[in-house]
Amino acid sequence: MVSIYSQDDRGKMSIFEFRGLSTDPKPTEKIDNEIIGNGSVFIEMDTQKILFYDSDTNDWVGVEE
């Protein structure tokens, strides 16, 4: 899995971009002590699905076509 992140201007959370296979676990905990920010992205390379992190439900939501 590849991850790219940038900190918001308040420094309290990070917006991550993950790439991996559909079978890879989708992270819901902190990454290197950074909170996974609402709207972080996971791209499934084998299915081309795009998922966004919903911090209210602590779950990954797929984009509807």
mmCIF file of N, CA and C in Angstrom, residues 2-64:
data_model
loop_
_atom_site.group_PDB
_atom_site.id
_atom_site.type_symbol
_atom_site.label_atom_id
_atom_site.label_comp_id
_atom_site.label_asym_id
_atom_site.label_seq_id
_atom_site.Cartn_x
_atom_site.Cartn_y
_atom_site.Cartn_z
ATOM 1 N N VAL A 2 0.489 2.246 -0.721
ATOM 2 C CA VAL A 2 1.200 3.514 -0.797
ATOM 3 C C VAL A 2 0.337 4.558 -0.105
ATOM 4 N N SER A 3 0.911 5.425 0.675
ATOM 5 C CA SER A 3 0.125 6.487 1.307
ATOM 6 C C SER A 3 0.795 7.832 1.100
ATOM 7 N N ILE A 4 -0.036 8.827 0.897
ATOM 8 C CA ILE A 4 0.410 10.213 0.736
ATOM 9 C C ILE A 4 -0.454 11.035 1.681
ATOM 10 N N TYR A 5 0.148 11.939 2.430
ATOM 11 C CA TYR A 5 -0.689 12.741 3.310
ATOM 12 C C TYR A 5 -0.158 14.159 3.424
ATOM 13 N N SER A 6 -1.081 15.028 3.794
ATOM 14 C CA SER A 6 -0.706 16.414 4.061
ATOM 15 C C SER A 6 -1.500 16.889 5.256
ATOM 16 N N GLN A 7 -0.867 17.670 6.087
ATOM 17 C CA GLN A 7 -1.509 18.150 7.294
ATOM 18 C C GLN A 7 -2.344 19.380 6.983
ATOM 19 N N ASP A 8 -3.511 19.488 7.634
ATOM 20 C CA ASP A 8 -4.296 20.701 7.443
ATOM 21 C C ASP A 8 -3.630 21.848 8.196
ATOM 22 N N ASP A 9 -4.123 23.066 7.989
ATOM 23 C CA ASP A 9 -3.445 24.233 8.557
ATOM 24 C C ASP A 9 -3.573 24.313 10.080
ATOM 25 N N ARG A 10 -4.476 23.539 10.681
ATOM 26 C CA ARG A 10 -4.587 23.516 12.138
ATOM 27 C C ARG A 10 -3.661 22.474 12.747
ATOM 28 N N GLY A 11 -3.178 21.518 11.932
ATOM 29 C CA GLY A 11 -2.263 20.502 12.424
ATOM 30 C C GLY A 11 -2.907 19.426 13.265
ATOM 31 N N LYS A 12 -4.237 19.306 13.262
ATOM 32 C CA LYS A 12 -4.923 18.337 14.109
ATOM 33 C C LYS A 12 -5.215 17.029 13.403
ATOM 34 N N MET A 13 -5.260 17.023 12.102
ATOM 35 C CA MET A 13 -5.556 15.806 11.356
ATOM 36 C C MET A 13 -4.837 15.856 10.021
ATOM 37 N N SER A 14 -4.839 14.730 9.332
ATOM 38 C CA SER A 14 -4.225 14.674 8.013
ATOM 39 C C SER A 14 -5.216 14.088 7.023
ATOM 40 N N ILE A 15 -5.181 14.581 5.828
ATOM 41 C CA ILE A 15 -5.946 14.013 4.729
ATOM 42 C C ILE A 15 -4.996 13.064 4.004
ATOM 43 N N PHE A 16 -5.349 11.790 4.000
ATOM 44 C CA PHE A 16 -4.494 10.764 3.415
ATOM 45 C C PHE A 16 -5.014 10.351 2.048
ATOM 46 N N GLU A 17 -4.120 9.864 1.212
ATOM 47 C CA GLU A 17 -4.480 9.203 -0.034
ATOM 48 C C GLU A 17 -3.787 7.849 -0.023
ATOM 49 N N PHE A 18 -4.596 6.784 0.009
ATOM 50 C CA PHE A 18 -4.076 5.423 0.036
ATOM 51 C C PHE A 18 -4.322 4.766 -1.310
ATOM 52 N N ARG A 19 -3.428 3.874 -1.690
ATOM 53 C CA ARG A 19 -3.607 3.044 -2.882
ATOM 54 C C ARG A 19 -3.287 1.615 -2.489
ATOM 55 N N GLY A 20 -4.152 0.689 -2.901
ATOM 56 C CA GLY A 20 -3.926 -0.709 -2.573
ATOM 57 C C GLY A 20 -4.915 -1.583 -3.314
ATOM 58 N N LEU A 21 -4.929 -2.839 -2.964
ATOM 59 C CA LEU A 21 -5.859 -3.781 -3.563
ATOM 60 C C LEU A 21 -7.176 -3.771 -2.786
ATOM 61 N N SER A 22 -8.235 -4.252 -3.431
ATOM 62 C CA SER A 22 -9.534 -4.296 -2.765
ATOM 63 C C SER A 22 -9.505 -5.204 -1.538
ATOM 64 N N THR A 23 -8.583 -6.144 -1.511
ATOM 65 C CA THR A 23 -8.470 -7.061 -0.379
ATOM 66 C C THR A 23 -7.628 -6.499 0.765
ATOM 67 N N ASP A 24 -6.945 -5.379 0.544
ATOM 68 C CA ASP A 24 -6.149 -4.766 1.606
ATOM 69 C C ASP A 24 -7.068 -4.177 2.666
ATOM 70 N N PRO A 25 -6.673 -4.260 3.945
ATOM 71 C CA PRO A 25 -7.490 -3.632 4.991
ATOM 72 C C PRO A 25 -7.492 -2.115 4.827
ATOM 73 N N LYS A 26 -8.641 -1.519 5.021
ATOM 74 C CA LYS A 26 -8.768 -0.062 4.951
ATOM 75 C C LYS A 26 -8.532 0.493 6.357
ATOM 76 N N PRO A 27 -7.565 1.373 6.512
ATOM 77 C CA PRO A 27 -7.228 1.863 7.859
ATOM 78 C C PRO A 27 -8.332 2.751 8.441
ATOM 79 N N THR A 28 -8.571 2.580 9.725
ATOM 80 C CA THR A 28 -9.525 3.435 10.436
ATOM 81 C C THR A 28 -8.921 4.003 11.716
ATOM 82 N N GLU A 29 -7.702 3.606 12.015
ATOM 83 C CA GLU A 29 -7.001 4.122 13.189
ATOM 84 C C GLU A 29 -6.012 5.198 12.751
ATOM 85 N N LYS A 30 -5.288 5.729 13.679
ATOM 86 C CA LYS A 30 -4.273 6.731 13.357
ATOM 87 C C LYS A 30 -3.154 6.124 12.527
ATOM 88 N N ILE A 31 -2.535 6.934 11.691
ATOM 89 C CA ILE A 31 -1.367 6.564 10.914
ATOM 90 C C ILE A 31 -0.221 7.448 11.403
ATOM 91 N N ASP A 32 0.815 6.842 11.950
ATOM 92 C CA ASP A 32 1.959 7.601 12.490
ATOM 93 C C ASP A 32 1.495 8.733 13.402
ATOM 94 N N ASN A 33 0.553 8.433 14.295
ATOM 95 C CA ASN A 33 -0.017 9.390 15.259
ATOM 96 C C ASN A 33 -0.796 10.525 14.617
ATOM 97 N N GLU A 34 -1.178 10.374 13.354
ATOM 98 C CA GLU A 34 -2.003 11.373 12.674
ATOM 99 C C GLU A 34 -3.409 10.816 12.522
ATOM 100 N N ILE A 35 -4.409 11.606 12.860
ATOM 101 C CA ILE A 35 -5.804 11.201 12.704
ATOM 102 C C ILE A 35 -6.149 11.171 11.226
ATOM 103 N N ILE A 36 -6.825 10.097 10.795
ATOM 104 C CA ILE A 36 -7.272 10.025 9.399
ATOM 105 C C ILE A 36 -8.416 11.013 9.230
ATOM 106 N N GLY A 37 -8.216 11.998 8.391
ATOM 107 C CA GLY A 37 -9.188 13.071 8.219
ATOM 108 C C GLY A 37 -10.365 12.690 7.335
ATOM 109 N N ASN A 38 -11.494 13.311 7.620
ATOM 110 C CA ASN A 38 -12.701 13.129 6.823
ATOM 111 C C ASN A 38 -12.390 13.495 5.370
ATOM 112 N N GLY A 39 -12.767 12.621 4.438
ATOM 113 C CA GLY A 39 -12.500 12.876 3.030
ATOM 114 C C GLY A 39 -11.206 12.280 2.519
ATOM 115 N N SER A 40 -10.470 11.575 3.393
ATOM 116 C CA SER A 40 -9.288 10.864 2.905
ATOM 117 C C SER A 40 -9.726 9.863 1.840
ATOM 118 N N VAL A 41 -8.821 9.474 0.968
ATOM 119 C CA VAL A 41 -9.169 8.673 -0.208
ATOM 120 C C VAL A 41 -8.422 7.344 -0.194
ATOM 121 N N PHE A 42 -9.117 6.273 -0.588
ATOM 122 C CA PHE A 42 -8.501 4.972 -0.832
ATOM 123 C C PHE A 42 -8.857 4.564 -2.251
ATOM 124 N N ILE A 43 -7.849 4.341 -3.089
ATOM 125 C CA ILE A 43 -8.054 3.916 -4.471
ATOM 126 C C ILE A 43 -7.696 2.440 -4.561
ATOM 127 N N GLU A 44 -8.689 1.629 -4.966
ATOM 128 C CA GLU A 44 -8.445 0.202 -5.159
ATOM 129 C C GLU A 44 -7.892 0.005 -6.568
ATOM 130 N N MET A 45 -6.639 -0.395 -6.660
ATOM 131 C CA MET A 45 -5.967 -0.485 -7.957
ATOM 132 C C MET A 45 -6.497 -1.623 -8.820
ATOM 133 N N ASP A 46 -7.012 -2.693 -8.197
ATOM 134 C CA ASP A 46 -7.480 -3.830 -8.981
ATOM 135 C C ASP A 46 -8.923 -3.671 -9.468
ATOM 136 N N THR A 47 -9.728 -2.850 -8.776
ATOM 137 C CA THR A 47 -11.132 -2.656 -9.179
ATOM 138 C C THR A 47 -11.403 -1.249 -9.702
ATOM 139 N N GLN A 48 -10.446 -0.344 -9.547
ATOM 140 C CA GLN A 48 -10.567 1.063 -9.906
ATOM 141 C C GLN A 48 -11.662 1.779 -9.109
ATOM 142 N N LYS A 49 -12.062 1.229 -7.955
ATOM 143 C CA LYS A 49 -13.046 1.893 -7.096
ATOM 144 C C LYS A 49 -12.346 2.960 -6.264
ATOM 145 N N ILE A 50 -13.090 4.028 -5.997
ATOM 146 C CA ILE A 50 -12.589 5.115 -5.163
ATOM 147 C C ILE A 50 -13.463 5.173 -3.918
ATOM 148 N N LEU A 51 -12.811 5.144 -2.760
ATOM 149 C CA LEU A 51 -13.520 5.190 -1.483
ATOM 150 C C LEU A 51 -13.082 6.433 -0.722
ATOM 151 N N PHE A 52 -14.025 7.046 -0.023
ATOM 152 C CA PHE A 52 -13.739 8.207 0.811
ATOM 153 C C PHE A 52 -14.005 7.855 2.266
ATOM 154 N N TYR A 53 -13.168 8.377 3.159
ATOM 155 C CA TYR A 53 -13.314 8.103 4.590
ATOM 156 C C TYR A 53 -14.347 9.042 5.191
ATOM 157 N N ASP A 54 -15.302 8.455 5.924
ATOM 158 C CA ASP A 54 -16.329 9.217 6.636
ATOM 159 C C ASP A 54 -16.010 9.138 8.123
ATOM 160 N N SER A 55 -15.510 10.225 8.683
ATOM 161 C CA SER A 55 -15.093 10.205 10.084
ATOM 162 C C SER A 55 -16.273 10.107 11.047
ATOM 163 N N ASP A 56 -17.484 10.459 10.615
ATOM 164 C CA ASP A 56 -18.660 10.315 11.479
ATOM 165 C C ASP A 56 -18.992 8.848 11.737
ATOM 166 N N THR A 57 -18.851 8.016 10.706
ATOM 167 C CA THR A 57 -19.178 6.591 10.830
ATOM 168 C C THR A 57 -17.937 5.724 10.981
ATOM 169 N N ASN A 58 -16.746 6.323 10.851
ATOM 170 C CA ASN A 58 -15.481 5.603 10.936
ATOM 171 C C ASN A 58 -15.447 4.467 9.912
ATOM 172 N N ASP A 59 -15.880 4.783 8.678
ATOM 173 C CA ASP A 59 -15.992 3.783 7.616
ATOM 174 C C ASP A 59 -15.612 4.406 6.279
ATOM 175 N N TRP A 60 -15.314 3.534 5.313
ATOM 176 C CA TRP A 60 -14.977 3.940 3.954
ATOM 177 C C TRP A 60 -16.210 3.804 3.082
ATOM 178 N N VAL A 61 -16.525 4.845 2.316
ATOM 179 C CA VAL A 61 -17.718 4.888 1.477
ATOM 180 C C VAL A 61 -17.303 4.955 0.024
ATOM 181 N N GLY A 62 -17.881 4.074 -0.815
ATOM 182 C CA GLY A 62 -17.558 4.042 -2.229
ATOM 183 C C GLY A 62 -18.300 5.109 -3.015
ATOM 184 N N VAL A 63 -17.702 5.510 -4.117
ATOM 185 C CA VAL A 63 -18.317 6.481 -5.011
ATOM 186 C C VAL A 63 -19.291 5.730 -5.910
ATOM 187 N N GLU A 64 -20.511 6.240 -6.004
ATOM 188 C CA GLU A 64 -21.524 5.635 -6.892
ATOM 189 C C GLU A 64 -21.291 6.108 -8.305
#
